[in-house]
Amino acid sequence: MNTIAETRTKSLLYLENVSVSFDGFKAINSLSFVVEPGELRAIIGPNGAGKTTMMDIITGKTRPDSGTVLFEDSIDLTKKDEADIAQLGIGRKFQKPTVFESHTVWDNLELALNRDRGVFGTLFYRLTPEDKARIEEILETVRLTHRAEEYAANLSHGQKQWLEIGMLLAQEPKLLLVDEPVAGMTDAETAETAILLREIAKTRSVVVVEHDMGFIRDLGVKVTCLAEGAVLAEGSIDFVSSDPKVIENYLGR
Amino acid sequence: MLIRIISLIFIILSFAAPAFAQSGTDPKPLIDALAKADFAEAETLIGQIAATGDPKVVPALDAFSEGDLYFRKSDSAVFIGKTGDAGLELIDPLTGASAGPTSKSAVTKIRVNNNLRRVIDAAKGGLTLMSPDRGVRLAAADAVLASPSPENLALVEAALAKETDSEVKARMQEARAVSVLSSDRSVDEKRDAIKTIKSLGGRNALGILNSVSSSIDPSLKSDLDSAIGSIEAEQQLWDMVQNVWYGLSLGSVLLLAAIGLAITFGVMGIINMAHGEMVMLGAYSTFMVQEVIRTHAPGLFDWSLAIALPVAFLVTGAVGFVIERCVIRFLYGRPLETLLATWGVSLILQQTIRSIFGPTNQEVGNPSWMSGSFPVGGMTITWNRMWILVFSLTIFFTLLVVMKKSAYGLNMRAVTQNRRMASSMGIRTPWVDALTFALGSGIAGIAGVALSQIDNVSPNLGQSYIIDSFMVVVFGGVGNLWGTLVGALSLGVLNKFLEPSVGAVLGKILVLVLIILFIQKRPRGLFALKGRAVEA
Amino acid sequence: MITGFILRALEGKIVAMIVVLVGIAILVPALNLLTPPDSAFHIPTYAMALFGKYLCYALLALALDLVWGYCGILSLGHGAFFALGGYAMGMYLMRQIGPRGVYGNPVLPDFMVFLNYKELPWFWYGMDWFVVAMAMVLLVPGLLAFVFGWFAFRSRVNGVYLSIITQAMTYALMLAFFRNDMGFGGNNGLTDFKDILGFQVQADGTRAVLFALSAIMLALCLLVASAITRSKFGKVLVGVRDAESRVRFLGFRVENIKLFTFVVSAMFAGIAGALFVPQVGIINPGEFAPANSIEIVVWTAVGGRGTLIGPIIGAVLVNAGKSFFTGAFPEFWLFALGGLFIAVTLFLPKGIVDTIQHGFRVRKAMKAAAEAEKGRVGTDAVNPSAAQAAE
């Protein structure tokens, strides 16, 4: 009891016994999962293991049938919707890069900035020097300074992924959920993304879902393996990848 | 109608079986006396004529009721008159022998009114109660039941004593009970009669009981009231059943209109605003088929709908195919734009039909098996509504089987679920798309055949269905055929239950508002799929 | 803050359009009133009334463009907001008839006397005051949009579903307004207007002023729409259109954004309806017909959704075409309109204005490419519609 209470109070994100089913199919099955402040965590698992559904639950897109989902030990995320949760400081990157294609890179970041998001706040918003500096800083971080005035539609696939990560940074989240950030990237881009994520994780918690084992090795962090909606194994990459259940369910052979 | 058939049967019968004529007083002078009688006297005379118990008087009574009874001005002899080529032909009222033609000025029509007609019907009922034919006796008992009179009571009781068939007997018991109530029999007998009538039920029984309620013996009042109460309660139940039936009937029309849309919109995701026009084309195909039949093979008229079905299916299916190939296939994945383009198509189709056939309603006839009605308990069901319900359910289940069991259905579902995968497995997706759209349109066309039977066939026919159809599909849940069935029938019933209390228009508005609210609550309809995939 | 908001609206094309509209607002009435009828420059009153009608339609198309072109909500019920605005104006005009009606009742409009109304229904009170009536022109469509949008956007009714229920909304309203006991004149609607603010509705001077007002209101609404779309809010709006869930996960309340836009748009439509009614002299339930609302969509689509100038040009062009066809070949109007629907969706998905702009950009790009001797820039970036068609 005591230890559970302790992990809970220390945690940034705390999931306990979460279940959700779609028309009888159990997508998540009493899943428990904890992320500590400042932690960088990787999640692996076969297709249909419930990785994306778990993110849906954390970000308020899907309501769990049962279980506890707490943020900073006190905020019940199951009672909030996407916008609330985003404003609390949880950012999410989708599997498919989703940026505003008919806006410029700069506008994309400006929209993502953590400022008044109300109707009138945005109607009368004017770009302040601080905001300008912040956007330029992020552009630098995601290596898009030279393309700031281009339409996002014209970016390459990898650049879109980075722009989306940049938008998450502009949101100034405490927790970043990143779904398959290196899908469709070249090896060089993948390596750079690993560096980028490690850099980001210095100031906030990051949860990365990825299939690319090389990339996860590059990250060198604690790994959680999901299968059939529950945690199969947790630990270092070497520990997890030598677990017989993980080999059978996911890695194969 | 019914009475006329019965009397027709009886006329034939009474000539064939003169042996059953009872030897009472000679009816001839009584019939002749009708010539000079006023309405009140005629009523008495009819009673006396009936009391002779001679079935030969039936044609005369029928003629009287129809206004075909005349008397000759010269000698006041009464004849049945038949209008022929050479003026009026006179027929002896009892023997049926012709008395030759005469001019209209030589005779005077014996006047009749509705009260007399009622009396005649009742009298005839009494007369035919003894017929050797079971059907005639049953009909006669019904006739007495429908218009009871104290005069018939003796006849009914006499017939009852001889009756052996249990069903006829039961009916005669009821007829007797009805007659007892209006006679001067004892209180106890009347009490039994009330019980019998109560068990009979229906609007007629209610009418009979209500009509005697003012004149009845006070000691029977409570029996009568409780009988009326229980019949009324039963009647309310029937009214409800009737509402459900009307609702199902409306629902079947909605189902017909929506079922093609359930494929084009529900399965393929195409917002086909020209769907209503496909229904309209189906109705015009029916019209064309009937026109051809009228001019070339009038004998086939009863088959016109059966012929129109494949014609309408092919015509609208072909139009649908062309629309898919020329317009819609460029717009997959852009649902809002298909909406606009198909709206354009619908305007063109409407105007085309208007240019060819004109803006007015076209006459589409009902084959004989679609007209008329039949009673079920306390309500009447018209054949056209009945067939449309049967027809819509048949289409629905056929379609369900095609979608679920046939290879084509499998291909179609494969394409709609994962186009790329289906195409890489060798399914020719463009072909399946075009055929599916043609199928949806064809079904709208055969719906048009059915709807031509109950609606005005005009170029605007389709517009009145399009919004309702979309409501049904959206309400039922897109992509789910069962949802469309349940949606159509429940919306139909809901509509008909709202109608009596708030009126037709307001009822319709309320249903629309309810659907709008419902979609807020369940944006994906009654039978929605859940999960991650549908939200992507 | 407000001035900054408005100043941002003043972009080249918008300014040009506003100048044109103000020019029309002055010039057309002047040519109508000040030139003699036989002059070559004279604009007859009927032509001015017709053009005034087009301007109202242009404002209606602009309203639809705000929700459809920028926010991705295809409303098939904008005719309802237009009609409601029109009815509010119509009610004011009915009350102004006073005892001059056929039945001479000082309070009740003719149709109420005819239908045996004993007293004015409550919702007609105060409508004899111009200020109240004008407030209703904005409030009634705005309120309907607010209530409808509140429910719809909160429960995330989207895309096609939203289009279908907006259509059901205007259809239900049409059925309701056809009823005599709604108190809005049933089938016949409201007509036989006499005067507005004491001026005769039919007088040339009044008509000229109404025309000028239509043009100026259109210019004003264009200014507001431009200010909205060029603010950060406008960028969020386009974001909602292109990637709604991204906007949501960035922490924006998408339902509020949509609701605000929907309400503003409904109010624009209400203004258009209010200006329309005194110029055509009648408002009846036919304005609620779903077909009317869909026609608005085609004006917007023809001109170019997602540009503010496009719908204005589209509405004027299509309606001028309609006037021409229904006069010259009445049989062919529906063919032409139907063909236009198909042609625009198939060949001009971006509408006239955007396609022309696009053409300029392509030419510029080609020139640049030719100069740089590298054709790479021109092809993929500039012609997405061709790429789409090829898919």
PDB file of C-alpha atoms in Angstrom, chain B residues 256-279 316-317 319-321 323-324 328 331-333 335 338-339 342 399 403 408 412 416 419 432-445 466 469-470 473 478-481 484, chain C residues 160-161 164:
ATOM      1  CA  LEU B 256     -38.329   1.942 -49.661  1.00  0.00           C
ATOM      2  CA  ALA B 257     -37.106   5.469 -50.217  1.00  0.00           C
ATOM      3  CA  ALA B 258     -34.085   5.083 -47.949  1.00  0.00           C
ATOM      4  CA  ILE B 259     -32.920   1.603 -48.807  1.00  0.00           C
ATOM      5  CA  GLY B 260     -31.079   2.605 -51.975  1.00  0.00           C
ATOM      6  CA  LEU B 261     -29.517   5.465 -50.061  1.00  0.00           C
ATOM      7  CA  ALA B 262     -28.392   3.037 -47.390  1.00  0.00           C
ATOM      8  CA  ILE B 263     -26.121   1.615 -50.065  1.00  0.00           C
ATOM      9  CA  THR B 264     -24.919   4.725 -51.859  1.00  0.00           C
ATOM     10  CA  PHE B 265     -24.593   6.821 -48.704  1.00  0.00           C
ATOM     11  CA  GLY B 266     -24.335   4.198 -46.000  1.00  0.00           C
ATOM     12  CA  VAL B 267     -21.940   1.815 -47.636  1.00  0.00           C
ATOM     13  CA  MET B 268     -20.134   3.885 -50.246  1.00  0.00           C
ATOM     14  CA  GLY B 269     -20.227   7.192 -48.379  1.00  0.00           C
ATOM     15  CA  ILE B 270     -21.589   9.098 -51.357  1.00  0.00           C
ATOM     16  CA  ILE B 271     -23.992  11.884 -50.510  1.00  0.00           C
ATOM     17  CA  ASN B 272     -26.324  11.231 -53.386  1.00  0.00           C
ATOM     18  CA  MET B 273     -28.703  14.161 -53.561  1.00  0.00           C
ATOM     19  CA  ALA B 274     -30.053  12.778 -56.839  1.00  0.00           C
ATOM     20  CA  HIS B 275     -31.369   9.757 -54.975  1.00  0.00           C
ATOM     21  CA  GLY B 276     -34.905  11.141 -54.909  1.00  0.00           C
ATOM     22  CA  GLU B 277     -34.736  11.626 -58.666  1.00  0.00           C
ATOM     23  CA  MET B 278     -33.887   7.943 -59.064  1.00  0.00           C
ATOM     24  CA  VAL B 279     -37.113   7.153 -57.234  1.00  0.00           C
ATOM     25  CA  THR B 316     -32.351   3.801 -63.032  1.00  0.00           C
ATOM     26  CA  GLY B 317     -29.445   1.415 -62.607  1.00  0.00           C
ATOM     27  CA  VAL B 319     -28.595   6.172 -65.140  1.00  0.00           C
ATOM     28  CA  GLY B 320     -26.793   5.559 -61.858  1.00  0.00           C
ATOM     29  CA  PHE B 321     -23.972   3.800 -63.663  1.00  0.00           C
ATOM     30  CA  ILE B 323     -23.584   9.223 -63.161  1.00  0.00           C
ATOM     31  CA  GLU B 324     -20.936   7.264 -61.290  1.00  0.00           C
ATOM     32  CA  ILE B 328     -18.877  10.671 -58.891  1.00  0.00           C
ATOM     33  CA  LEU B 331     -15.011  12.886 -56.245  1.00  0.00           C
ATOM     34  CA  TYR B 332     -14.307   9.932 -53.972  1.00  0.00           C
ATOM     35  CA  GLY B 333     -13.086  11.067 -50.579  1.00  0.00           C
ATOM     36  CA  PRO B 335     -18.167  13.834 -49.640  1.00  0.00           C
ATOM     37  CA  THR B 338     -20.322  14.826 -54.216  1.00  0.00           C
ATOM     38  CA  LEU B 339     -23.228  16.401 -52.418  1.00  0.00           C
ATOM     39  CA  THR B 342     -25.229  15.140 -57.333  1.00  0.00           C
ATOM     40  CA  LEU B 399     -30.436  -6.944 -50.423  1.00  0.00           C
ATOM     41  CA  MET B 403     -24.575  -8.106 -49.387  1.00  0.00           C
ATOM     42  CA  TYR B 408     -20.303  -9.521 -55.325  1.00  0.00           C
ATOM     43  CA  MET B 412     -18.241  -4.588 -52.398  1.00  0.00           C
ATOM     44  CA  THR B 416     -15.576   0.033 -49.100  1.00  0.00           C
ATOM     45  CA  ARG B 419      -9.912   0.176 -51.202  1.00  0.00           C
ATOM     46  CA  VAL B 432     -17.293  -2.536 -58.110  1.00  0.00           C
ATOM     47  CA  ASP B 433     -17.856   1.148 -57.341  1.00  0.00           C
ATOM     48  CA  ALA B 434     -19.861   1.695 -60.491  1.00  0.00           C
ATOM     49  CA  LEU B 435     -21.924  -1.454 -59.983  1.00  0.00           C
ATOM     50  CA  THR B 436     -22.602  -0.641 -56.365  1.00  0.00           C
ATOM     51  CA  PHE B 437     -23.798   2.815 -57.231  1.00  0.00           C
ATOM     52  CA  ALA B 438     -25.905   1.360 -60.027  1.00  0.00           C
ATOM     53  CA  LEU B 439     -27.367  -1.136 -57.561  1.00  0.00           C
ATOM     54  CA  GLY B 440     -28.277   1.606 -55.093  1.00  0.00           C
ATOM     55  CA  SER B 441     -29.853   3.622 -57.898  1.00  0.00           C
ATOM     56  CA  GLY B 442     -31.686   0.594 -59.270  1.00  0.00           C
ATOM     57  CA  ILE B 443     -33.176  -0.105 -55.881  1.00  0.00           C
ATOM     58  CA  ALA B 444     -34.305   3.499 -55.684  1.00  0.00           C
ATOM     59  CA  GLY B 445     -35.918   2.874 -59.081  1.00  0.00           C
ATOM     60  CA  ILE B 466     -34.755  13.051 -50.126  1.00  0.00           C
ATOM     61  CA  SER B 469     -34.404   9.297 -46.644  1.00  0.00           C
ATOM     62  CA  PHE B 470     -31.292  10.942 -45.273  1.00  0.00           C
ATOM     63  CA  VAL B 473     -30.177   6.495 -42.829  1.00  0.00           C
ATOM     64  CA  VAL B 478     -24.653   4.844 -41.482  1.00  0.00           C
ATOM     65  CA  GLY B 479     -23.298   1.677 -42.992  1.00  0.00           C
ATOM     66  CA  ASN B 480     -25.761  -0.556 -41.229  1.00  0.00           C
ATOM     67  CA  LEU B 481     -28.673  -2.001 -43.189  1.00  0.00           C
ATOM     68  CA  THR B 484     -32.022   1.574 -41.817  1.00  0.00           C
TER      69      THR B 484
ATOM     70  CA  VAL C 160     -21.791  15.435 -43.844  1.00  0.00           C
ATOM     71  CA  TYR C 161     -23.844  14.783 -40.749  1.00  0.00           C
ATOM     72  CA  ILE C 164     -27.750  16.947 -43.268  1.00  0.00           C
TER      73      ILE C 164
END
